[in-house]
PDB file of C-alpha atoms in Angstrom:
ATOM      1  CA  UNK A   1       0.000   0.000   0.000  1.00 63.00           C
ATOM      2  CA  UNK A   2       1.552   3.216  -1.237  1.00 77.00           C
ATOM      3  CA  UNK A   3       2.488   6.162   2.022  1.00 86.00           C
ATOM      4  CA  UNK A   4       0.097   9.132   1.685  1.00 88.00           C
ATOM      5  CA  UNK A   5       2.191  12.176   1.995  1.00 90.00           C
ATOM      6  CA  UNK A   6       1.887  15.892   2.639  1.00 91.00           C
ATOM      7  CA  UNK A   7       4.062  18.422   0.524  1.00 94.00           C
ATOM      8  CA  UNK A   8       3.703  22.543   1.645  1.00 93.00           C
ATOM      9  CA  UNK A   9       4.728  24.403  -1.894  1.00 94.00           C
ATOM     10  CA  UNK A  10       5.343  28.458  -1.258  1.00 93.00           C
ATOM     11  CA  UNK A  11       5.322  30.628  -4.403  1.00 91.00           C
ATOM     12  CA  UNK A  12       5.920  34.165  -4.003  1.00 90.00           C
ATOM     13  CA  UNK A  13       3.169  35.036  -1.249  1.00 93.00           C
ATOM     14  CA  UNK A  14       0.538  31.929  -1.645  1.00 93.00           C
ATOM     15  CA  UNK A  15       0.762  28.731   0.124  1.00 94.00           C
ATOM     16  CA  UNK A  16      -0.695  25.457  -1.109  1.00 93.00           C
ATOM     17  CA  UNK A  17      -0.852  21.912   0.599  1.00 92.00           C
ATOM     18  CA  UNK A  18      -0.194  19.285  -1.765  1.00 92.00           C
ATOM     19  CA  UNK A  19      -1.117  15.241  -1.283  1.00 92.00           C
ATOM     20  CA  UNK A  20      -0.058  12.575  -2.295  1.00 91.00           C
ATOM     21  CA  UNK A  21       1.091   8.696  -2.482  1.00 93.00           C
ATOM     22  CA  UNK A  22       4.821   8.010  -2.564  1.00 92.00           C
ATOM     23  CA  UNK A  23       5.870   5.383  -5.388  1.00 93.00           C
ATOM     24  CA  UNK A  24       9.913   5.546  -4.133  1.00 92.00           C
ATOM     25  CA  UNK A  25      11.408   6.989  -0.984  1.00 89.00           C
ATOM     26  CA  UNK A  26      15.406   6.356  -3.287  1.00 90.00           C
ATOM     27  CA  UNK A  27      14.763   8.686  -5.465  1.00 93.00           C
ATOM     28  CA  UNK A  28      11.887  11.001  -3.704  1.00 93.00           C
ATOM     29  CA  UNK A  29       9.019  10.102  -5.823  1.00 94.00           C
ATOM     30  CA  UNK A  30       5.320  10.975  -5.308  1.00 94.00           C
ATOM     31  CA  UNK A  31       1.966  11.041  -7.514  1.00 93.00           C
ATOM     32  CA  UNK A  32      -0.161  13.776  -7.197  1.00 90.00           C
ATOM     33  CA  UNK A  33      -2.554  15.008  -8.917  1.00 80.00           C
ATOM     34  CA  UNK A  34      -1.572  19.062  -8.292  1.00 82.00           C
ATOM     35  CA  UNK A  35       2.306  17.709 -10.231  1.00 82.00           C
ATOM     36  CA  UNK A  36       1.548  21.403 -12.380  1.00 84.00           C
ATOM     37  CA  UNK A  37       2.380  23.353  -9.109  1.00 87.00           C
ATOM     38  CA  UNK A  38       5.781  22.141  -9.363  1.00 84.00           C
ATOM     39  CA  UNK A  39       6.632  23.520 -12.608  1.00 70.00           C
ATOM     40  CA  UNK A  40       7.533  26.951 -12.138  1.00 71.00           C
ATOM     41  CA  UNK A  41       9.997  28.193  -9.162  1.00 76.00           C
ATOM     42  CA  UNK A  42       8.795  27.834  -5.621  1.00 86.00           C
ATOM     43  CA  UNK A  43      10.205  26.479  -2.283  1.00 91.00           C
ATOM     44  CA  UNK A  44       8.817  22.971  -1.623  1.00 93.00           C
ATOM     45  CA  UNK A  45       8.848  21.901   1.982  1.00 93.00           C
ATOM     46  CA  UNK A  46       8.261  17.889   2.767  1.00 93.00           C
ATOM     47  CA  UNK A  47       8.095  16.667   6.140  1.00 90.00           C
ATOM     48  CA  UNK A  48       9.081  12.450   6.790  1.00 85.00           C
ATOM     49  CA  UNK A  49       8.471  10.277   9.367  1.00 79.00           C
ATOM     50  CA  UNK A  50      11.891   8.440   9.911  1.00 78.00           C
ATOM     51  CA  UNK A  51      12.210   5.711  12.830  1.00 79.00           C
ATOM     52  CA  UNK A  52       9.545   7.800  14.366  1.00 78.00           C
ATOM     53  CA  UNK A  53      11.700  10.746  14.601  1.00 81.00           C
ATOM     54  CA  UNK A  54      10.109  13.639  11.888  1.00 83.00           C
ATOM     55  CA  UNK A  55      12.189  15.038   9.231  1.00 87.00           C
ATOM     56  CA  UNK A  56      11.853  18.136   7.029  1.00 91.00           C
ATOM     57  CA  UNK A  57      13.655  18.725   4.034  1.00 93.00           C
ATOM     58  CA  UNK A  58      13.385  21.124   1.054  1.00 92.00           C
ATOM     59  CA  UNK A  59      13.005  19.744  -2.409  1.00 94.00           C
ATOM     60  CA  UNK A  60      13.553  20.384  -6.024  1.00 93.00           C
ATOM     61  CA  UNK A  61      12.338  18.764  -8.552  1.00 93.00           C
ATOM     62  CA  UNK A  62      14.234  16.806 -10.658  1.00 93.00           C
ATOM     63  CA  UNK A  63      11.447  15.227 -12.865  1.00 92.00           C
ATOM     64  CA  UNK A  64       7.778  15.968 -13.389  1.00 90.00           C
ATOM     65  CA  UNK A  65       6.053  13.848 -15.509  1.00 88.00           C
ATOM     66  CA  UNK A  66       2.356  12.240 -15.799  1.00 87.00           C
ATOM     67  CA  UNK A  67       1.331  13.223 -12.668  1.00 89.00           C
ATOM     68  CA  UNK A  68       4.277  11.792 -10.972  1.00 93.00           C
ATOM     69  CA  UNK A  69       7.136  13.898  -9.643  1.00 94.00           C
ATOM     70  CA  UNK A  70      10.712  13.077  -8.941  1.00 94.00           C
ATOM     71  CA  UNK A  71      12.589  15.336  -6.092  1.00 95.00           C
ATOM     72  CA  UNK A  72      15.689  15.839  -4.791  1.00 94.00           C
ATOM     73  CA  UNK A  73      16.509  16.341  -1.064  1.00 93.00           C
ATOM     74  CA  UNK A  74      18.362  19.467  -1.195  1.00 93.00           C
ATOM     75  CA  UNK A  75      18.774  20.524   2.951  1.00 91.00           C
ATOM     76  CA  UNK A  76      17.224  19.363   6.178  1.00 91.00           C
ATOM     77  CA  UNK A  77      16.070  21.535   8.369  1.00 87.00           C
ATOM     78  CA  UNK A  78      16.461  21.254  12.236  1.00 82.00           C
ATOM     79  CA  UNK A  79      13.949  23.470  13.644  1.00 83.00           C
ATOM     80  CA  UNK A  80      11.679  23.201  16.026  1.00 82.00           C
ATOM     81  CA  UNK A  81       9.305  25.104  14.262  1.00 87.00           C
ATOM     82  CA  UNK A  82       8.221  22.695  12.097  1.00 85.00           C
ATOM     83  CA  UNK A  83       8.917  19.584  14.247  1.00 79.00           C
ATOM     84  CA  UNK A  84       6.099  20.525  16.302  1.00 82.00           C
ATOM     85  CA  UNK A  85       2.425  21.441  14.737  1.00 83.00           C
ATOM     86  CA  UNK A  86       2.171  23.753  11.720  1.00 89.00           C
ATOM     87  CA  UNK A  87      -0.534  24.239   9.326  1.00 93.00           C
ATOM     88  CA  UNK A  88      -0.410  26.100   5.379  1.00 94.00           C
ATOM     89  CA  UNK A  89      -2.403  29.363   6.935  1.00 95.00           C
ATOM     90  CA  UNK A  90      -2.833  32.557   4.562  1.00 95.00           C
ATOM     91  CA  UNK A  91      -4.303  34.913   6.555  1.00 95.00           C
ATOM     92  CA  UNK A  92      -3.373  38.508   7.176  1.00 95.00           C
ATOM     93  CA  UNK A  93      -1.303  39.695  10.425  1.00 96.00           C
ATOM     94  CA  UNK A  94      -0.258  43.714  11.817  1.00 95.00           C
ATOM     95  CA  UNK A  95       3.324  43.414  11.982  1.00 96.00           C
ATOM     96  CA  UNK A  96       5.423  46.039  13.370  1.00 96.00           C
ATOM     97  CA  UNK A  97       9.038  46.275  14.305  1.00 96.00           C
ATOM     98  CA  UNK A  98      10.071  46.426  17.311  1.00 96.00           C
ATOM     99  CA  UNK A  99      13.117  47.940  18.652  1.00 94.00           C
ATOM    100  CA  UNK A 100      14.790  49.272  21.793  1.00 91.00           C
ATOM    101  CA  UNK A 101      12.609  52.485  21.692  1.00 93.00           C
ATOM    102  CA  UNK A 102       9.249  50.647  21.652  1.00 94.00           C
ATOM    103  CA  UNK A 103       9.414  47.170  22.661  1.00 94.00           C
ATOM    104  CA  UNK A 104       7.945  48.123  26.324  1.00 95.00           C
ATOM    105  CA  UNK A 105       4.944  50.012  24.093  1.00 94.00           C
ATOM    106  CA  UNK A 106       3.870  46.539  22.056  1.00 94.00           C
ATOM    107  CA  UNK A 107       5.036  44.240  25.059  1.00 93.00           C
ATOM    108  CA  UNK A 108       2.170  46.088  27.152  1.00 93.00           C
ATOM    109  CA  UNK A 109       0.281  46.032  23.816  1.00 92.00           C
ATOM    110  CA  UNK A 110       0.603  42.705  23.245  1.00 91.00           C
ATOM    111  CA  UNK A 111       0.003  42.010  27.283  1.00 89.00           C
ATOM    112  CA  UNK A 112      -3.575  44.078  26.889  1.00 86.00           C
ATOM    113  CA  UNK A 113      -4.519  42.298  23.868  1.00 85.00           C
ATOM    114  CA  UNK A 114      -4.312  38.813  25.482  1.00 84.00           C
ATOM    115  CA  UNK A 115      -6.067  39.836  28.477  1.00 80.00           C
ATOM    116  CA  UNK A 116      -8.887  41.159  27.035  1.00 74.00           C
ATOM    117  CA  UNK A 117      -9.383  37.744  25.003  1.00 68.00           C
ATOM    118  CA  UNK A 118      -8.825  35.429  28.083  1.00 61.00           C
ATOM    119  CA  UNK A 119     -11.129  37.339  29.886  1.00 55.00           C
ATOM    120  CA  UNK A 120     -13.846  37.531  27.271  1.00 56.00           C
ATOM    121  CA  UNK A 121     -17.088  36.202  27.495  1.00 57.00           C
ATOM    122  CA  UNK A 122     -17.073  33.205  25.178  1.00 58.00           C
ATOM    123  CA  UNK A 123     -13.864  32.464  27.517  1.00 57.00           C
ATOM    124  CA  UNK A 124     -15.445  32.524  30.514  1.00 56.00           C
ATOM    125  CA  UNK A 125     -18.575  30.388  28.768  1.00 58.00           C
ATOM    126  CA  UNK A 126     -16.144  27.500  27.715  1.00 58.00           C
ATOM    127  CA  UNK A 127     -14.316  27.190  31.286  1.00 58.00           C
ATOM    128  CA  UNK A 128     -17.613  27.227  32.838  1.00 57.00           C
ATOM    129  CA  UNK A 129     -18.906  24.141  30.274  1.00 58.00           C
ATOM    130  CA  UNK A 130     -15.851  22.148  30.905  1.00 55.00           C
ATOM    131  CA  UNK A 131     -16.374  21.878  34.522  1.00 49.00           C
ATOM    132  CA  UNK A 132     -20.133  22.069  35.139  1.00 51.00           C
ATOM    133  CA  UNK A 133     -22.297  19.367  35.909  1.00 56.00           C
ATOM    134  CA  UNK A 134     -23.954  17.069  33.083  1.00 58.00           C
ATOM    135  CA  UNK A 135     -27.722  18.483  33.739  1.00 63.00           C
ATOM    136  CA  UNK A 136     -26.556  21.664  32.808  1.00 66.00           C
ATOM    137  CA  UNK A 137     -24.310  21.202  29.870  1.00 67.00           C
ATOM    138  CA  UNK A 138     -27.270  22.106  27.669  1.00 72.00           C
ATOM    139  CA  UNK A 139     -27.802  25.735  28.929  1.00 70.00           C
ATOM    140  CA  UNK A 140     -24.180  26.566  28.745  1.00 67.00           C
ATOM    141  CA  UNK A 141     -23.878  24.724  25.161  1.00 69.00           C
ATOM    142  CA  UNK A 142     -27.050  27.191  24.200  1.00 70.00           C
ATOM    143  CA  UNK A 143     -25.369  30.101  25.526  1.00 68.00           C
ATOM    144  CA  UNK A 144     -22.031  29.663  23.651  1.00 65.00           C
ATOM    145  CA  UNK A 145     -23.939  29.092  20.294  1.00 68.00           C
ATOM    146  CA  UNK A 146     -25.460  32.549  20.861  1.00 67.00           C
ATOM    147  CA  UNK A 147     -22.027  34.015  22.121  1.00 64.00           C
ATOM    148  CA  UNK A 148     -20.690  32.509  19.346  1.00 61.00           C
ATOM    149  CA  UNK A 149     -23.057  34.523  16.707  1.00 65.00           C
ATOM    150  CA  UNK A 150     -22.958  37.655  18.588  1.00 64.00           C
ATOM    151  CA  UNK A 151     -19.268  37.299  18.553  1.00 63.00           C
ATOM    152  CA  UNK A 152     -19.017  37.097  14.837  1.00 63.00           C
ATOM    153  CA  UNK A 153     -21.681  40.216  14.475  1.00 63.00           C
ATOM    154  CA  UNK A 154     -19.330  42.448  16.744  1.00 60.00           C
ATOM    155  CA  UNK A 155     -16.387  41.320  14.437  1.00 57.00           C
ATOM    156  CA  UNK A 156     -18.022  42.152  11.189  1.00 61.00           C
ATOM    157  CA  UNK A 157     -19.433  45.717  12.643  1.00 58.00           C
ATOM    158  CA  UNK A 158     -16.330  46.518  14.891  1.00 58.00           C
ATOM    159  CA  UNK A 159     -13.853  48.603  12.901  1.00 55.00           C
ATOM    160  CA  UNK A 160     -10.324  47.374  12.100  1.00 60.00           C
ATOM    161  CA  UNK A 161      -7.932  47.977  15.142  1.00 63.00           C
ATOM    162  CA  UNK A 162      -5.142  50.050  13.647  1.00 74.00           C
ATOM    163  CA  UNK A 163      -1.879  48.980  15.344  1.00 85.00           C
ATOM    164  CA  UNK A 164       0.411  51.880  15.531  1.00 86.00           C
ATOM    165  CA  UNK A 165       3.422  51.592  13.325  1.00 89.00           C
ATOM    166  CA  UNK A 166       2.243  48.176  11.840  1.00 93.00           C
ATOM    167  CA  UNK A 167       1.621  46.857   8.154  1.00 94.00           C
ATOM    168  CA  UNK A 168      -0.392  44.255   7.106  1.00 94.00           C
ATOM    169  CA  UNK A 169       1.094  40.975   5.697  1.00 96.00           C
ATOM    170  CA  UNK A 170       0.109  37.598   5.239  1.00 96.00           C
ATOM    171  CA  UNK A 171       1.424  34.250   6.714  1.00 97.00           C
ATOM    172  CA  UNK A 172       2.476  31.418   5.018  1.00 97.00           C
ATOM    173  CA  UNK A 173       2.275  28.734   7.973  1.00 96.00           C
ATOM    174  CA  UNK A 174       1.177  29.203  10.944  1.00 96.00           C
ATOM    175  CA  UNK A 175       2.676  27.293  14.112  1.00 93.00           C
ATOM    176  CA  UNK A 176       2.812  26.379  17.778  1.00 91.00           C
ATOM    177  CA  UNK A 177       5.802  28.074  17.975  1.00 93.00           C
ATOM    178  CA  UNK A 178       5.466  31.233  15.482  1.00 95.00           C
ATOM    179  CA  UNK A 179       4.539  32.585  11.958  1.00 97.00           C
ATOM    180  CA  UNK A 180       6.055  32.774   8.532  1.00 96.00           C
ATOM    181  CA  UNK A 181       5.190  35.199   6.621  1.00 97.00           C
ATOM    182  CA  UNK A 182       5.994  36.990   2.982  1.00 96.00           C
ATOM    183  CA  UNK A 183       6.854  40.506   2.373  1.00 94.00           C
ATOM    184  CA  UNK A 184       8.750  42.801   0.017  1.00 93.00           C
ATOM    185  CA  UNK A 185      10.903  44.512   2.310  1.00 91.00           C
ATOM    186  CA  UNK A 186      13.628  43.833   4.561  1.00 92.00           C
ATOM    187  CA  UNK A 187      12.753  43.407   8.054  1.00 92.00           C
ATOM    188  CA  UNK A 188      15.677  45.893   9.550  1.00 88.00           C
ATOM    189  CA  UNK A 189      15.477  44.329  13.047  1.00 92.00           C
ATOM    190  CA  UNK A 190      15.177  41.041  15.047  1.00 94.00           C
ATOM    191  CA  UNK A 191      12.031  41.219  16.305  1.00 96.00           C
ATOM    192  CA  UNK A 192       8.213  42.086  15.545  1.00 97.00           C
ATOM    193  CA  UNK A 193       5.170  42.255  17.442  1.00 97.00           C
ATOM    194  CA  UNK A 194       2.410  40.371  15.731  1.00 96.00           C
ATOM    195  CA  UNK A 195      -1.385  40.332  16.136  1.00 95.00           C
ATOM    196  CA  UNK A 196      -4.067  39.250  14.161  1.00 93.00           C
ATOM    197  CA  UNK A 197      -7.776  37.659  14.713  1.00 88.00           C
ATOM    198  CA  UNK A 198      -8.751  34.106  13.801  1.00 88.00           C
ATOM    199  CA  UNK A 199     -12.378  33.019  12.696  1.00 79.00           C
ATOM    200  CA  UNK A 200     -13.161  29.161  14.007  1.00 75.00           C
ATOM    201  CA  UNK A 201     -15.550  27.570  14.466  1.00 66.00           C
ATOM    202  CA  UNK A 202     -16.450  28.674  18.139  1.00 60.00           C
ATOM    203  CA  UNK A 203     -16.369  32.127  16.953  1.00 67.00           C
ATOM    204  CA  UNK A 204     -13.356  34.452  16.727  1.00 76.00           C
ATOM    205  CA  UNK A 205      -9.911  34.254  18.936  1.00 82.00           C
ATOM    206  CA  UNK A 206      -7.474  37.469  18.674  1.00 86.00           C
ATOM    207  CA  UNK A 207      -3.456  37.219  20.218  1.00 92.00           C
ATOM    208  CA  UNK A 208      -0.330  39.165  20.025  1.00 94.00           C
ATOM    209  CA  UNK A 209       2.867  38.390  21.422  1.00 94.00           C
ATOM    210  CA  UNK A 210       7.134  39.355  20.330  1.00 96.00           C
ATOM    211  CA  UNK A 211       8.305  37.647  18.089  1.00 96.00           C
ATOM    212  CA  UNK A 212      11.993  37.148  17.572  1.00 96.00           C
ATOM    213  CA  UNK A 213      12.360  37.170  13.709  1.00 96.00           C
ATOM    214  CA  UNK A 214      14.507  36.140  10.985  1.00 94.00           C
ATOM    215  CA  UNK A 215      14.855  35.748   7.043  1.00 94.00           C
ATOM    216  CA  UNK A 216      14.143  32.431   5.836  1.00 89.00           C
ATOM    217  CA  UNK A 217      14.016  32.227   2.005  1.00 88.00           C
ATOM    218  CA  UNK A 218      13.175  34.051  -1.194  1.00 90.00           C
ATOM    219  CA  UNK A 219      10.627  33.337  -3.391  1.00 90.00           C
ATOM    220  CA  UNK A 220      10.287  35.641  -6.530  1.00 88.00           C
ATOM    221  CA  UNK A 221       9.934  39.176  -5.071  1.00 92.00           C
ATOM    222  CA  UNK A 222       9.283  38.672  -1.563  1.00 95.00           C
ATOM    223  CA  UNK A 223      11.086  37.390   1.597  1.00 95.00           C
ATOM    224  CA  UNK A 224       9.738  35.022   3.503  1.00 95.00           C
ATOM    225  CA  UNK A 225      10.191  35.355   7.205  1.00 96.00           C
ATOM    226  CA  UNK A 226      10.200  33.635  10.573  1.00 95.00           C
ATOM    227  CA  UNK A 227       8.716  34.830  13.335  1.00 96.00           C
ATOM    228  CA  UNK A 228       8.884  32.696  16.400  1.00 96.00           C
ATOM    229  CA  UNK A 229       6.313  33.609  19.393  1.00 95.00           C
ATOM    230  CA  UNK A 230       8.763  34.952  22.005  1.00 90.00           C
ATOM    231  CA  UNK A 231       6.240  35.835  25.582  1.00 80.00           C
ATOM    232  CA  UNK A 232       2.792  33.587  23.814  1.00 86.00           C
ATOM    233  CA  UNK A 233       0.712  32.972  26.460  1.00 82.00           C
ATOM    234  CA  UNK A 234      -0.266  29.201  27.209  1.00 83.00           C
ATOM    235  CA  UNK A 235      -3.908  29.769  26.770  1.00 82.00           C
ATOM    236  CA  UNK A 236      -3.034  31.450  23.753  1.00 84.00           C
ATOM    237  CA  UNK A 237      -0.943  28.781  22.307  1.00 87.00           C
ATOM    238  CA  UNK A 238      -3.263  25.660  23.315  1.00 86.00           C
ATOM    239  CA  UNK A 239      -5.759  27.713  20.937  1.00 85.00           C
ATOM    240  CA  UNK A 240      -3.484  27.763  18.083  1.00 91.00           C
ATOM    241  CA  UNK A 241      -2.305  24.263  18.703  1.00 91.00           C
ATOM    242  CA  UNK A 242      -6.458  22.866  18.288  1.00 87.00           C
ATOM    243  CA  UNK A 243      -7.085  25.525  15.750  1.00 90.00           C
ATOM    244  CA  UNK A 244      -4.180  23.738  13.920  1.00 92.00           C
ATOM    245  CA  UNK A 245      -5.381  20.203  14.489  1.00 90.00           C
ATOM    246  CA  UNK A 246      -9.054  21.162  13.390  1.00 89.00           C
ATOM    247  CA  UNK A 247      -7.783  23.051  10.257  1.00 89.00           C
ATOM    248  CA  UNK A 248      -5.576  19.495   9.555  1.00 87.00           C
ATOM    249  CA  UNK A 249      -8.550  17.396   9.973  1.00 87.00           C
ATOM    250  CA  UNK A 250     -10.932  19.448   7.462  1.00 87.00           C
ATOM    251  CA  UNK A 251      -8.012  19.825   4.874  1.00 85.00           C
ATOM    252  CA  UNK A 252      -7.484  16.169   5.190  1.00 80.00           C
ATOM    253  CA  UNK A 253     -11.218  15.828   4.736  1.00 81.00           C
ATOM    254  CA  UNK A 254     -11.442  17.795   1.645  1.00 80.00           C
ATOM    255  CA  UNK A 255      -7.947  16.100   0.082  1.00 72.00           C
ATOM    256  CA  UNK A 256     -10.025  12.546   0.648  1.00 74.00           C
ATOM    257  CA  UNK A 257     -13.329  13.966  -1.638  1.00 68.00           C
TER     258      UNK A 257
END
């Protein structure tokens, strides 16, 4: 029975998940039906389960033919950041730079943000659901669903926060342990403060947090970056993390169609 495999393909500022079945492991071969993404320049990132240890290497392609692609390991990469959960996430995040003049200014920033969303209503719901007696599970599940709608009619009509000093760009992949995201410019510093809100299922979830940042790769006109979460909070993070697993699950749905 052929391995079903995952491939994340960046070109320029899109990201695409690609699956597949892999025909050889000596050469890298896999059989897609997407092959036509590999034909012009992008960065191809493959992640492989060896003696249950997970590898990630970077791939060119070698062949492409019928469907059926031949690659070439061309570097591993040891980073945490992808050893532990990532998902392919375009979605748009205020970035601003952070130096020695201001990083007190988006720590608090960052600090308020987190607050306010840990302390929010649908919040407070969910905690209250998890630990409340069976009889009344009902109620609470009744008053989330409406929490949940008013939550996503105060998003629509609330105006877009304007983060001083921050531009909008959008991710690439979105992690336990950061972002990456594509922009023109060079990032003239080592570290960002990030925020953005998420739409999920339950409603909406907003964070911030420093981020200590790096360049990562080119891909036609923009630089992709690395920003790795740097003072997250762990209620913050355990979102992301089943965010990420619930994204997985309904791109793995729609891959099986």
């Amino acid at each position: 029975m052929q391995k079903r495999v995952k491939l994340s393909v960046i070109k320029e500022n899109q990201i695409n998940a690609v699956y597949g079945f892999m025909v050889s492991s000596n050469p890298l071969t896999i059989q897609c039906e997407q092959a036509d993404i590999f034909q012009n320049k992008s960065i191809i990132i493959f992640p492989e389960t060896v003696d249950n240890n997970r590898e990630i290497y970077t791939l060119d392609v070698k062949e492409n033919k019928d469907n059926t692609v031949v690659f070439e390991k061309v570097k591993r990469i040891d980073d945490v950041f992808f050893k532990n959960h990532y998902i392919e996430f375009s979605h748009t995040f205020s970035i601003a730079e952070v130096d020695s003049h201001n990083e007190l200014k988006y720590k608090a920033l960052a600090a308020n943000i987190n607050r306010q969303e840990l302390n929010s209503t649908a919040s407070r719901l969910k905690e209250v659901f998890s630990r409340d007696e069976v009889e009344n599970r009902e109620i609470i599940t009744f008053l989330i669903d409406i929490n949940s709608k008013l939550d996503e009619i105060l998003y629509l009509l609330k105006p877009k926060e304007k983060i001083d000093g921050a531009e909008d760009y959008l991710s690439l992949i979105l992690s336990e342990e950061g972002i990456i995201f594509a922009c023109k410019k060079d990032v003239a510093c080592d570290k960002i403060f990030a925020y953005t809100a998420i739409r999920d299922s339950g409603g909406f979830f907003s964070f911030a947090a420093l981020c200590s940042v790096e360049k990562l790769m080119v891909s036609g006109e923009y630089i992709i970056y690395k920003a790795v979460f740097s003072d997250l909070s762990f209620d913050a993070k355990d979102k992301i993390i089943k965010y990420i697993f619930r994204l997985e699950r309904e791109m793995l749905k729609e891959a099986n169609r």
